[in-house]
mmCIF file of C-alpha atoms and ligand atoms in Angstrom:
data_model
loop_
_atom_site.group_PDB
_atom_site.id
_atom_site.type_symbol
_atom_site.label_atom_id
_atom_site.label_comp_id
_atom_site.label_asym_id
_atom_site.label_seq_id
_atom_site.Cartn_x
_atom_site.Cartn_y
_atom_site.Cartn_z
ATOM 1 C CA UNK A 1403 0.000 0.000 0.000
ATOM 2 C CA UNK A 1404 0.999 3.148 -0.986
ATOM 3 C CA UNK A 1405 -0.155 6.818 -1.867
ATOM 4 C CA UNK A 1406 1.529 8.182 -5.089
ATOM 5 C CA UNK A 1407 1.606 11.923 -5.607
ATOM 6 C CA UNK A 1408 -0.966 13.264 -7.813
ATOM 7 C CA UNK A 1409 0.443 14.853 -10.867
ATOM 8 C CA UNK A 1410 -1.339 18.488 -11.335
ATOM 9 C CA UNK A 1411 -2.491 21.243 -13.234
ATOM 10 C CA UNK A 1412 -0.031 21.931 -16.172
ATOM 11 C CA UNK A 1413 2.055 18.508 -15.626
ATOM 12 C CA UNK A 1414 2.766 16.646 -19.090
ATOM 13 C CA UNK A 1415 1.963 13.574 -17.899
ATOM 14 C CA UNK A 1416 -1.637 14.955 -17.855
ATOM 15 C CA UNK A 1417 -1.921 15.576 -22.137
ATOM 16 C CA UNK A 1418 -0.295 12.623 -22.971
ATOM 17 C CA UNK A 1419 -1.990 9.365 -25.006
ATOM 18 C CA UNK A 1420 -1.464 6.299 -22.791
ATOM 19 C CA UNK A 1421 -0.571 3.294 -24.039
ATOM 20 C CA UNK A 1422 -2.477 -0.290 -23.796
ATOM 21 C CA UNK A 1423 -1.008 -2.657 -20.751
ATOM 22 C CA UNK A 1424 0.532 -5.917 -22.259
ATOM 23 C CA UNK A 1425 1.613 -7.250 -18.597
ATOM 24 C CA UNK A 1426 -0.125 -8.285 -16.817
ATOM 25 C CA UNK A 1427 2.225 -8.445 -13.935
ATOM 26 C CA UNK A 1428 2.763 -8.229 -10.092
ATOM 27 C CA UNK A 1429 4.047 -4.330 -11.281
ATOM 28 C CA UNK A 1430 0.015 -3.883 -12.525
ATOM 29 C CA UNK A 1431 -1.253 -4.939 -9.450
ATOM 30 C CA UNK A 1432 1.044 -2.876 -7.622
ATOM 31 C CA UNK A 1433 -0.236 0.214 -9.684
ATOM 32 C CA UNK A 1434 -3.784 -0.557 -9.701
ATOM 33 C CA UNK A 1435 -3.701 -1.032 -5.065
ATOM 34 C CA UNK A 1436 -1.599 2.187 -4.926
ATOM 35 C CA UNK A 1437 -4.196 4.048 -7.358
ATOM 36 C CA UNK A 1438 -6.988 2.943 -5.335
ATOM 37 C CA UNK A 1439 -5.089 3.817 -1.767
ATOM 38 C CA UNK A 1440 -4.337 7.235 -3.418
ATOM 39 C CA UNK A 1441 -7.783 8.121 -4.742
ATOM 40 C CA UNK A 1442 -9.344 7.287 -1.532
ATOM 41 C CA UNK A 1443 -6.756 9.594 0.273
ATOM 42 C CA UNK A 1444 -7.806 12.344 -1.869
ATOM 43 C CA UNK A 1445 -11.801 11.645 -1.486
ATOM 44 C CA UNK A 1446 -11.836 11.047 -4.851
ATOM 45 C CA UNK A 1447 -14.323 8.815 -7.087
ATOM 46 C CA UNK A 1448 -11.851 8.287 -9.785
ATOM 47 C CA UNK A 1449 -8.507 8.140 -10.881
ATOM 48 C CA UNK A 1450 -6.530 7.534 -14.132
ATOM 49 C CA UNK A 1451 -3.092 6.286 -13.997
ATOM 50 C CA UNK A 1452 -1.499 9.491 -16.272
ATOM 51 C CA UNK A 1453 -3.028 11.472 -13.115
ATOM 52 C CA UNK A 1454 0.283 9.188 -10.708
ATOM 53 C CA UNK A 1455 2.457 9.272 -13.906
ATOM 54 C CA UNK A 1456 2.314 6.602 -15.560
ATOM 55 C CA UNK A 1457 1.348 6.418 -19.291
ATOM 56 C CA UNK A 1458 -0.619 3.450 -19.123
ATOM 57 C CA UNK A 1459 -4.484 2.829 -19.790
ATOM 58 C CA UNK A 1460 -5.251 1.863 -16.227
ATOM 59 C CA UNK A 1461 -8.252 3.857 -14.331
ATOM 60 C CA UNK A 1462 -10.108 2.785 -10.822
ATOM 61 C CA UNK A 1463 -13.610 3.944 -9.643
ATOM 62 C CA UNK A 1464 -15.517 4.225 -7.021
ATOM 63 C CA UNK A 1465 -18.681 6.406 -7.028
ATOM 64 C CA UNK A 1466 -20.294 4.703 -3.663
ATOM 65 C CA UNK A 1467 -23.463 5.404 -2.533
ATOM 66 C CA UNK A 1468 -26.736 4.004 -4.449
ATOM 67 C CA UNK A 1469 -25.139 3.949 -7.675
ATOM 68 C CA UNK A 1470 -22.261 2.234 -6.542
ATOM 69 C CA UNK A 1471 -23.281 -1.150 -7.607
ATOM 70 C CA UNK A 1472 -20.200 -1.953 -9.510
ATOM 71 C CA UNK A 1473 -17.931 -0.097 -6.843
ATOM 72 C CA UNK A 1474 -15.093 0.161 -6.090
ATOM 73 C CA UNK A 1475 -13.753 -1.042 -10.173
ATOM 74 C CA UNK A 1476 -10.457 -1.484 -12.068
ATOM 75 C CA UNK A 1477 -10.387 -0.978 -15.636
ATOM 76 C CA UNK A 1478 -6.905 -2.131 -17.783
ATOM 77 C CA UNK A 1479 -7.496 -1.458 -20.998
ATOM 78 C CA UNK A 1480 -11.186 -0.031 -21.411
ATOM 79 C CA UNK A 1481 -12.925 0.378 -24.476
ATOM 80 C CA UNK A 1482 -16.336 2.266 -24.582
ATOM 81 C CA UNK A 1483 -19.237 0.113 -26.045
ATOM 82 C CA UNK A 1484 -22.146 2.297 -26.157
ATOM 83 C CA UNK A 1485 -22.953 5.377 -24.642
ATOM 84 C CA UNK A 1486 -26.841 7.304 -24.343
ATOM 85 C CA UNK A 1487 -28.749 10.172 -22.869
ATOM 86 C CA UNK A 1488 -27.292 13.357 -21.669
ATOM 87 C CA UNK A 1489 -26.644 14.648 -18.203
ATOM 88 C CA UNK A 1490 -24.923 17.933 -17.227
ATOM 89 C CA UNK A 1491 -23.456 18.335 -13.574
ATOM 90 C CA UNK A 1492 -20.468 19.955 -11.357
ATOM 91 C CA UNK A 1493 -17.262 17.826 -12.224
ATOM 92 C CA UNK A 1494 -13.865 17.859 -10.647
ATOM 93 C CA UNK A 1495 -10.673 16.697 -10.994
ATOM 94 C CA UNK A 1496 -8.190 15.474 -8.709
ATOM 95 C CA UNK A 1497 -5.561 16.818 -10.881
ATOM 96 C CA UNK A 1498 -6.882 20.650 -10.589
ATOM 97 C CA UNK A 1499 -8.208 20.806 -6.862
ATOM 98 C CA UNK A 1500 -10.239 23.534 -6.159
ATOM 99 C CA UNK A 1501 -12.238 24.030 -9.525
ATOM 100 C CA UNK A 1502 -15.361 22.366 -10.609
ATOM 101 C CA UNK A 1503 -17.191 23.245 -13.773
ATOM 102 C CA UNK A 1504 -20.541 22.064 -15.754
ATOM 103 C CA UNK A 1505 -20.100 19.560 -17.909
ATOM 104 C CA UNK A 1506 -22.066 17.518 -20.159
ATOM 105 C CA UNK A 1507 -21.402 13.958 -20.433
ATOM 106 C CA UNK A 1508 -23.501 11.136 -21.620
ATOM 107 C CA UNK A 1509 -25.861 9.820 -18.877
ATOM 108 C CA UNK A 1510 -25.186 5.698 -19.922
ATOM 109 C CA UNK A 1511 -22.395 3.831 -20.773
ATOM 110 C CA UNK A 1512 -21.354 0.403 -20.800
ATOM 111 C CA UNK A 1513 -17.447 -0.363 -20.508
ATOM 112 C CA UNK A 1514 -15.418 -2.977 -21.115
ATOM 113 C CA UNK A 1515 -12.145 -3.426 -19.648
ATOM 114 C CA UNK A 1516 -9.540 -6.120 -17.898
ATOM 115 C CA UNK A 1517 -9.118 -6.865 -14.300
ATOM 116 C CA UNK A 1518 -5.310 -6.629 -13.052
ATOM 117 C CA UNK A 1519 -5.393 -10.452 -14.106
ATOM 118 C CA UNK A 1520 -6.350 -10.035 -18.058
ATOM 119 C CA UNK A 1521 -9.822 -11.220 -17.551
ATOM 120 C CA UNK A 1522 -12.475 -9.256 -19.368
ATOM 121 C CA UNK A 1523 -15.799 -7.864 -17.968
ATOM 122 C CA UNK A 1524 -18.575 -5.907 -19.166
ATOM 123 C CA UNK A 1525 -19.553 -2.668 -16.683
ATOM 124 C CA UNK A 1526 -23.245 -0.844 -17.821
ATOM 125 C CA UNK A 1527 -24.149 2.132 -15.168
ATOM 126 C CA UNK A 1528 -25.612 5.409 -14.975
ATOM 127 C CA UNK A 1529 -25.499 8.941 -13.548
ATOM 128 C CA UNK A 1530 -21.878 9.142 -11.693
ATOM 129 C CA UNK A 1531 -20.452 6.202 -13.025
ATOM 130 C CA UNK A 1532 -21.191 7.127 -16.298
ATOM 131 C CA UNK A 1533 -19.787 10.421 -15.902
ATOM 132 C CA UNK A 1534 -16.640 9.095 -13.711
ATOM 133 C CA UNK A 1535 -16.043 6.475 -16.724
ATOM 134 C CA UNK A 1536 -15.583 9.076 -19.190
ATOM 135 C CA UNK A 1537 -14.084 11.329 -17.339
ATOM 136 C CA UNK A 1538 -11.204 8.546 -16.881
ATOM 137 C CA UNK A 1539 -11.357 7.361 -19.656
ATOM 138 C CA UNK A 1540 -10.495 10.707 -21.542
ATOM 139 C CA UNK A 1541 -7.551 11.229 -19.037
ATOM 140 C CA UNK A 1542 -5.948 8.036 -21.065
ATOM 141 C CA UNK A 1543 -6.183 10.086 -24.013
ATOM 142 C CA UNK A 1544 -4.523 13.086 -22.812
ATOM 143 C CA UNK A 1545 -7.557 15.009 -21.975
ATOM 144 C CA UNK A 1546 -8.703 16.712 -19.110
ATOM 145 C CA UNK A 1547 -12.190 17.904 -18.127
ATOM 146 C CA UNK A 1548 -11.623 21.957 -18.319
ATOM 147 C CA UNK A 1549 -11.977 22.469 -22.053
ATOM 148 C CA UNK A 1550 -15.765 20.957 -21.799
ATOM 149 C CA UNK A 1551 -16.903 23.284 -18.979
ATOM 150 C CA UNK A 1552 -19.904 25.335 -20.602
ATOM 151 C CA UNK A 1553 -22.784 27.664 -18.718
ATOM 152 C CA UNK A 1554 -25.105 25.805 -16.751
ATOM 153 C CA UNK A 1555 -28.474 26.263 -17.767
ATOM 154 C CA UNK A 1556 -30.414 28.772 -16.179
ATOM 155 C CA UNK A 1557 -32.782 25.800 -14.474
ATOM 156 C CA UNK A 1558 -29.756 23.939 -13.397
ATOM 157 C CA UNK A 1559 -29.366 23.409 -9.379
ATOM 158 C CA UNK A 1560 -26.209 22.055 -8.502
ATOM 159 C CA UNK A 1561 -26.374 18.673 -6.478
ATOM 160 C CA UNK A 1562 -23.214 17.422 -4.196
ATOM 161 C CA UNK A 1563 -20.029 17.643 -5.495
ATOM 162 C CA UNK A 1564 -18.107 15.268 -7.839
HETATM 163 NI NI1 LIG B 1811 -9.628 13.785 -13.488
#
């Protein structure tokens, strides 16, 4: 167990493309328990591996709470299936603490991805998980959450936090 620092703001590591794991190795499962020990340290509900510096596709998730069926979740490796629906909400990153922004993101998904062991598994959610999915999932393509912050409609409320 161990918490890895948290790469921030203008970091490179950040806009960079990650590349697919081939090994799946004691060094994966190493990564993967250290991502989850440092993403609950921050009180986060995600975390991409770019975000501790390493340019791999590897992202956990937890979202808790009612949704959190399929929490806490390690993805190696995830491809998008299909995606539906629109929600808009206050997202964060751990990456740029103390901002939050409206964001538009798909309101369903279902995911594919590998466990640390190379076994494959199908994830379908809603709501947060959607949204924490792609938000992850665009951190393994170099891409963080700021350039998609628009107005909030003038009906939207915010909710909690993400
Ligand atoms: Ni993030």
């Amino acid at each position: 167990m161990a918490i890895r620092t948290i790469r921030k703001e203008k970091d490179p590591c950040l806009y960079k493309k990650c590349r697919e794991v081939t090994s799946f190795d004691e060094r994966l499962s190493q990564l993967i328990d250290d991502m989850f020990d440092t993403m609950y340290d921050a009180d986060g509900v995600g975390l991409a591996a770019p975000q501790v510096g390493v340019l791999r596709r590897v992202v956990v998730i937890d979202v808790g709470g009612p949704e959190g069926e399929n929490a806490p979740v390690e993805m190696v490796n995830p491809h998008i299936l299909e995606s539906s629906g629109t929600q808009g909400g206050m997202e964060g990153c751990l990456s740029f603490p103390g901002k939050s922004g409206y964001v538009e993101r798909p309101n369903h998904v279902k995911v594919e991805a590998c466990d640390r062991h190379g076994d494959l598994y199908e994830y379908e959610g809603e709501g947060l998980f959607a949204r924490a999915v792609f938000h992850e999932c665009d951190h393994l393509d170099g891409k963080v959450y700021l350039p998609l912050v628009k107005e909030p409609p003038a009906d939207f409320k915010p909710e909690q936090e993400e």
